[in-house]
Coordinates of C-alpha atoms in Angstrom, one line a residue:
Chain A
X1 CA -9.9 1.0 -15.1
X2 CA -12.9 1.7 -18.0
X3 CA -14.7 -1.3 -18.9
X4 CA -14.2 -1.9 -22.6
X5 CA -16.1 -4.1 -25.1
X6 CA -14.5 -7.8 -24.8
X7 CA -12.6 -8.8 -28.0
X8 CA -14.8 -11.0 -29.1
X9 CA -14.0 -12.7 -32.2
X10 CA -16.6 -11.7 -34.5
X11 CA -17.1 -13.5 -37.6
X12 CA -18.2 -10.6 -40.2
X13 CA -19.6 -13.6 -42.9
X14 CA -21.7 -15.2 -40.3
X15 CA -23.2 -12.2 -39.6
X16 CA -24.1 -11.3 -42.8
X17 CA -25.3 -14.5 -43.4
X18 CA -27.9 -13.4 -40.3
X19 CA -26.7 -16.3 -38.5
X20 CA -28.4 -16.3 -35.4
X21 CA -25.5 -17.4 -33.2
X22 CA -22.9 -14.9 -34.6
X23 CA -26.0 -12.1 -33.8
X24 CA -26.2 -13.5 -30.1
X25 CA -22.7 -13.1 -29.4
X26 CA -22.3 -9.8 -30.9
X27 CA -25.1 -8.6 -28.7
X28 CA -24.0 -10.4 -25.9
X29 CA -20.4 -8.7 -26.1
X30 CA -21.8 -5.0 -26.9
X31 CA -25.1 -4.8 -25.2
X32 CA -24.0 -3.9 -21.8
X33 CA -22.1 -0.9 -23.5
X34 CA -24.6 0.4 -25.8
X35 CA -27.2 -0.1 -23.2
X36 CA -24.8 2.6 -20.6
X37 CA -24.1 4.7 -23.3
X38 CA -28.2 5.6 -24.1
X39 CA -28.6 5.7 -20.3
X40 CA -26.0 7.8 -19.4
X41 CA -27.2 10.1 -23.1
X42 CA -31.1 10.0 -22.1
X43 CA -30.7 9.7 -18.6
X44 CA -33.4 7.3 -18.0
X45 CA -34.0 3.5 -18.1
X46 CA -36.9 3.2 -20.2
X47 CA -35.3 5.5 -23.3
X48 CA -32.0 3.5 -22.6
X49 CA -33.5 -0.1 -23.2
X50 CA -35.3 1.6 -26.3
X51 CA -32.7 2.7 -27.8
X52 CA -30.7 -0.4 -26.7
X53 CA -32.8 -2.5 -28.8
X54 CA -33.4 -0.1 -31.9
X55 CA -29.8 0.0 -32.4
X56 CA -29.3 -4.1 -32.6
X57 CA -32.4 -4.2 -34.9
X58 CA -31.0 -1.8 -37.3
X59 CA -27.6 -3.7 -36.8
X60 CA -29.1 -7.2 -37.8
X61 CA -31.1 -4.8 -40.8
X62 CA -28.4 -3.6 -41.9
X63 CA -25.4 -5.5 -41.5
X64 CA -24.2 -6.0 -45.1
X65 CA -23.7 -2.6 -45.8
X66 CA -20.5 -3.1 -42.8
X67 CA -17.8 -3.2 -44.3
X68 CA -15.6 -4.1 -41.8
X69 CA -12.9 -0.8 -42.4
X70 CA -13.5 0.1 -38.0
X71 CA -14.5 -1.6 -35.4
X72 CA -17.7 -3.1 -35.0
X73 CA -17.7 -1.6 -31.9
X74 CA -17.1 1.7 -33.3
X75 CA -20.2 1.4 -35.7
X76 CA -22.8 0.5 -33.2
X77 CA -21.7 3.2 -30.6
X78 CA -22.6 5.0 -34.0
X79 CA -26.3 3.7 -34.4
X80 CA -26.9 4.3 -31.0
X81 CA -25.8 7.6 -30.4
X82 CA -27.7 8.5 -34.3
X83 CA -31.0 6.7 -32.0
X84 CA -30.2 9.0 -28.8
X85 CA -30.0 12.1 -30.6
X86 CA -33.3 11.5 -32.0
X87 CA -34.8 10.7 -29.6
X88 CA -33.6 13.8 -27.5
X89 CA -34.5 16.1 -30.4
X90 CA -37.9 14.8 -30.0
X91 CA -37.9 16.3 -26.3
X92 CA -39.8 19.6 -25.5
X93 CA -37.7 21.1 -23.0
X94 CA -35.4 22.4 -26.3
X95 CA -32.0 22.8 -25.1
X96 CA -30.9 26.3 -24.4
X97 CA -27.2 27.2 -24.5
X98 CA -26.3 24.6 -21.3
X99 CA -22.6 25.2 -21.4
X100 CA -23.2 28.7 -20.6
X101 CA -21.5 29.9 -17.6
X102 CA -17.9 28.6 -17.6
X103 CA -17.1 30.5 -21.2
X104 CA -16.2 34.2 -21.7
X105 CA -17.6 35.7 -25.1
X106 CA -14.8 34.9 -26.8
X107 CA -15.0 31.2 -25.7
X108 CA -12.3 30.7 -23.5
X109 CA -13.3 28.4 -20.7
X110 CA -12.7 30.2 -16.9
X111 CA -13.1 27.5 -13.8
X112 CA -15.3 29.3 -10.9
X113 CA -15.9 26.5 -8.4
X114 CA -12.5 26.6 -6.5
X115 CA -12.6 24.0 -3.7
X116 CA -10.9 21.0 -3.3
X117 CA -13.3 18.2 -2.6
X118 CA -11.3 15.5 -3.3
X119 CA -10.4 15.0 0.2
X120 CA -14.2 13.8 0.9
X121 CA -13.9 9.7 1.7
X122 CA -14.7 7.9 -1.6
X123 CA -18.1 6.6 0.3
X124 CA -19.4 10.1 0.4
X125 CA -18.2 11.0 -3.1
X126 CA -19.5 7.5 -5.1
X127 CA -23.1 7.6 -2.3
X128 CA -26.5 6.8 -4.2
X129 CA -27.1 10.9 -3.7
X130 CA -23.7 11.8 -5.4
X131 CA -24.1 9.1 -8.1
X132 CA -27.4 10.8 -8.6
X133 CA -25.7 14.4 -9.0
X134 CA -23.0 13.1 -11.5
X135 CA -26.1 12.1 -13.8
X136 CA -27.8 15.3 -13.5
X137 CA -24.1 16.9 -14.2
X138 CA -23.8 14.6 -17.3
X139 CA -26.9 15.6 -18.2
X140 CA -26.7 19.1 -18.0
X141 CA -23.9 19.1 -20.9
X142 CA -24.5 20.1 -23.9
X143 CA -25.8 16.4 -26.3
X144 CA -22.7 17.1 -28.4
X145 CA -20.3 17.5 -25.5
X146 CA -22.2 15.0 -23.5
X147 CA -21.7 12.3 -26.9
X148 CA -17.8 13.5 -27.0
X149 CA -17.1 12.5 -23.3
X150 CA -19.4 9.2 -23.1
X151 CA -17.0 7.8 -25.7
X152 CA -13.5 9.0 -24.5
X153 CA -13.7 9.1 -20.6
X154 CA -16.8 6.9 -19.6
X155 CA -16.5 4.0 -22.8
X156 CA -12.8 4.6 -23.0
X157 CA -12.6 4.9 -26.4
X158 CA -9.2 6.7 -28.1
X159 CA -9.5 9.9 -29.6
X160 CA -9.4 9.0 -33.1
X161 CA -12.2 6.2 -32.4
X162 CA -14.2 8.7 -30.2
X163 CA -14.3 11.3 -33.4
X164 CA -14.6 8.3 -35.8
X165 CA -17.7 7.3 -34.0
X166 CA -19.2 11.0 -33.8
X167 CA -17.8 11.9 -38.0
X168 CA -15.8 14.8 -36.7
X169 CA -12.5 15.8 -36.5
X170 CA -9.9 14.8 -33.7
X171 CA -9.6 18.9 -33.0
X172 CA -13.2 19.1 -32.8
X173 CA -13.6 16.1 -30.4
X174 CA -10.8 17.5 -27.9
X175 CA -12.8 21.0 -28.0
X176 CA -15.9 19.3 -27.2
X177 CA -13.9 17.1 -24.4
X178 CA -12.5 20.2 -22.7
X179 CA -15.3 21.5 -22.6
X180 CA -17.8 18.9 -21.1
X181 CA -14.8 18.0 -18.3
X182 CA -14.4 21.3 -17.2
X183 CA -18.5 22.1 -16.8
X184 CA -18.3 18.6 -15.2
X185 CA -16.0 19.7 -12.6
X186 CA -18.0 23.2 -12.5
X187 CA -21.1 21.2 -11.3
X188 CA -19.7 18.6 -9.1
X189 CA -17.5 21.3 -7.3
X190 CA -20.8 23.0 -6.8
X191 CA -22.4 19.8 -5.2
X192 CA -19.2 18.3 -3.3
X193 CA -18.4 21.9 -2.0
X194 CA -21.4 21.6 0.1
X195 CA -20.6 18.4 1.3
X196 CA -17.2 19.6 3.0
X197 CA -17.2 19.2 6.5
X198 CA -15.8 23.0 7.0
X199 CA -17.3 24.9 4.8
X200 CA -14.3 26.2 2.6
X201 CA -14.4 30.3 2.8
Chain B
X1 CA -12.4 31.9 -3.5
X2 CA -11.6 34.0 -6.7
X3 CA -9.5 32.3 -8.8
X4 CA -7.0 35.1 -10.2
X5 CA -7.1 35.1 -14.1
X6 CA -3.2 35.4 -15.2
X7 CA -2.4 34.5 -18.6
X8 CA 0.0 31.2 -16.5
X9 CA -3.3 30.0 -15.1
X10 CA -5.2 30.5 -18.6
X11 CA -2.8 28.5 -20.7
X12 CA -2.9 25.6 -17.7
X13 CA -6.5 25.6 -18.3
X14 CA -6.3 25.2 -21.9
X15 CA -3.7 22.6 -21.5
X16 CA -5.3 20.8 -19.0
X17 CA -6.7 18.3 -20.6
X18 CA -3.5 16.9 -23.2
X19 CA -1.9 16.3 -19.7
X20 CA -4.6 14.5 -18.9
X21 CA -4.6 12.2 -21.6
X22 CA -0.7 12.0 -22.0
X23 CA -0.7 14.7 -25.1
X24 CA 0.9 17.5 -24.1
X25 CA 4.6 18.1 -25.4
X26 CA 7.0 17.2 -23.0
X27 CA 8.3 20.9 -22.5
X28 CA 4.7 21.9 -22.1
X29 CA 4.3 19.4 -19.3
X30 CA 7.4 20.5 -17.2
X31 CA 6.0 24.3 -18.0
X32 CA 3.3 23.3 -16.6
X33 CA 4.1 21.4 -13.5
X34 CA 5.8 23.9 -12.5
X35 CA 2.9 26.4 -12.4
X36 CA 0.6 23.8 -10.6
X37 CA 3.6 23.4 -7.7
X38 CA 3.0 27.4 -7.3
X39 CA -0.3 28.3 -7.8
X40 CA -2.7 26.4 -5.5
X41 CA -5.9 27.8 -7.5
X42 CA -4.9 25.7 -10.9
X43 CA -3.6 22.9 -8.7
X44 CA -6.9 22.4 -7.0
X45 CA -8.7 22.6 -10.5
X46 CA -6.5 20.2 -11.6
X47 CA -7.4 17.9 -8.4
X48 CA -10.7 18.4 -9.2
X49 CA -10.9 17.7 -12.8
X50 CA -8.7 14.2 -12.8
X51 CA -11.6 13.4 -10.0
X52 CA -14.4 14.3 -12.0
X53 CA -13.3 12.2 -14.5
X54 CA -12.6 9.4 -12.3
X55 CA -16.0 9.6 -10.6
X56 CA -17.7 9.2 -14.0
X57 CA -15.6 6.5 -14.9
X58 CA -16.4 4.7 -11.9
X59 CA -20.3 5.4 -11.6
X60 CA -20.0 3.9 -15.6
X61 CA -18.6 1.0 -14.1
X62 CA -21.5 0.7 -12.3
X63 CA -24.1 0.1 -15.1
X64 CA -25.3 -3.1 -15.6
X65 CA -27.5 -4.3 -18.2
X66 CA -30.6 -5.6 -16.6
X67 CA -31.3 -9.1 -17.0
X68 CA -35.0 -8.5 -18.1
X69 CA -33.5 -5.8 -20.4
X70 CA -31.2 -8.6 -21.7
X71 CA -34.0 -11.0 -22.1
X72 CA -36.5 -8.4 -23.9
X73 CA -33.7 -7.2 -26.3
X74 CA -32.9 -11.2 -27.3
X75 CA -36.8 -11.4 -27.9
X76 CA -36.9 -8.4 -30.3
X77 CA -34.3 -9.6 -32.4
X78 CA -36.0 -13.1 -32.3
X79 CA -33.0 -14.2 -30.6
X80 CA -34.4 -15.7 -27.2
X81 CA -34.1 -19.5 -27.8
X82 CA -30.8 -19.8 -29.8
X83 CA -27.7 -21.6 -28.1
X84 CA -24.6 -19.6 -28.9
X85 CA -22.9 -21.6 -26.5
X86 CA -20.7 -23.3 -29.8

């Protein structure tokens, strides 16, 4: 099952008193999540561990102005993801229409790739090589479809906490879902399909 | 393998994903069992998707956060020497 944030009893006037203990264990029960969700966004370790520790600094900054009405969870999954997007706007290679190729014109969504490789033996499917290809699949989404399925099917986040987290709508968030899943599949169908031991006419 | 476009196998598509996540109406979901029990193209996207998702659940699970990251992230917030063992 997804690996959430440990409830960890965080003590809200301790923090925003800056005490240095209540800051330690707030890092220590988010870090490891924040620090998957910029490297599984960027895609590499050095951005990830940036972005990692911009987000905490700008939590300890900026701590009063929580007021406590979500999660604390839910508002550094915030600061993070504001720090990813940044920093991938900041990229050269500008992002051109990456969702292509799965969507008619009118936007309905058509699945291609018709093989079924879940038969392969789950050491071929979760291999160093395939682990590899599921980044470069995640990477090749869209940032705002990659964002929308980070938080619901990789940090297990609800719906509503998912939108909460990206200030959009629950409609919008399932659209954006939908559609990052089924390019997902496109791409690893593609890869796995090759990895059949009879190649699937 | 072309997967044949019929209006069934466009509105499983579409619904695809509530079923996933436990959200479709209940009258939906037996509609739409009962076009993946007969059409072996939307079952095996079906198959496919629930696996995606599982693989990228599971190579999540796999992140860790470095040590050294750990370390250098308590040093930037000035954090490195304090006991929050209380």
């Amino acid at each position: 099952m997804r690996k959430q944030a440990p409830n960890v009893e965080i003590d809200l006037s301790a923090l925003q008193r800056k005490d240095k203990g209540a800051f330690a264990r707030l890092v220590d029960a988010h870090s490891p999540q924040i620090y998957r969700l910029g490297l599984k966004m960027l895609g590499n370790e050095q951005d990830a561990e940036d972005v990692l520790q911009e987000t905490f600094i700008k939590a300890y900054q900026n701590i009063e102005s929580f007021e406590g009405r979500s999660k604390i969870s839910t508002w550094l999954y915030r600061i993070a993801l504001n720090e990813s997007l940044m920093r991938l706007r900041k990229r050269t290679d500008a992002q051109v229409d990456l969702d292509a190729g799965i969507e008619t014109d009118d936007g309905e969504i058509i699945p291609r790739q018709i093989v079924d490789w879940c038969c392969l033996p789950e050491k071929e499917l979760m291999s160093h090589e395939s682990r590899q290809a599921i980044q470069r699949a995640i990477t090749a989404l869209s940032d705002a479809n990659r964002a929308a399925f980070l938080l619901r099917d990789v940090e297990g986040l609800s719906t509503r906490e998912a939108a909460e987290v990206l200030e959009i709508s629950e409609s919008a968030l399932k659209v954006r879902l939908m559609r990052a899943r089924l390019k997902l599949r496109e791409l690893l169908t593609e890869y796995f399909s090759e990895r059949m031991p009879e190649s699937t006419p | 393998m072309n997967h044949q476009h019929h209006t069934n196998c466009q509105d499983t598509i579409q619904q695809l994903n509530a079923y996933l996540d436990d959200e479709l109406d209940p009258q939906l979901c037996a509609q739409l069992e009962a076009h993946l029990e007969s059409c072996t193209d939307c079952h095996i996207v079906y198959n496919t998707l629930k696996k995606t998702i599982q693989l990228c659940q599971s190579d999540g699970e796999e992140v860790a956060l470095p040590a050294d990251v750990r370390q250098r992230l308590l040093a930037s917030l000035g954090l490195g020497e304090v006991d929050d063992t209380e």
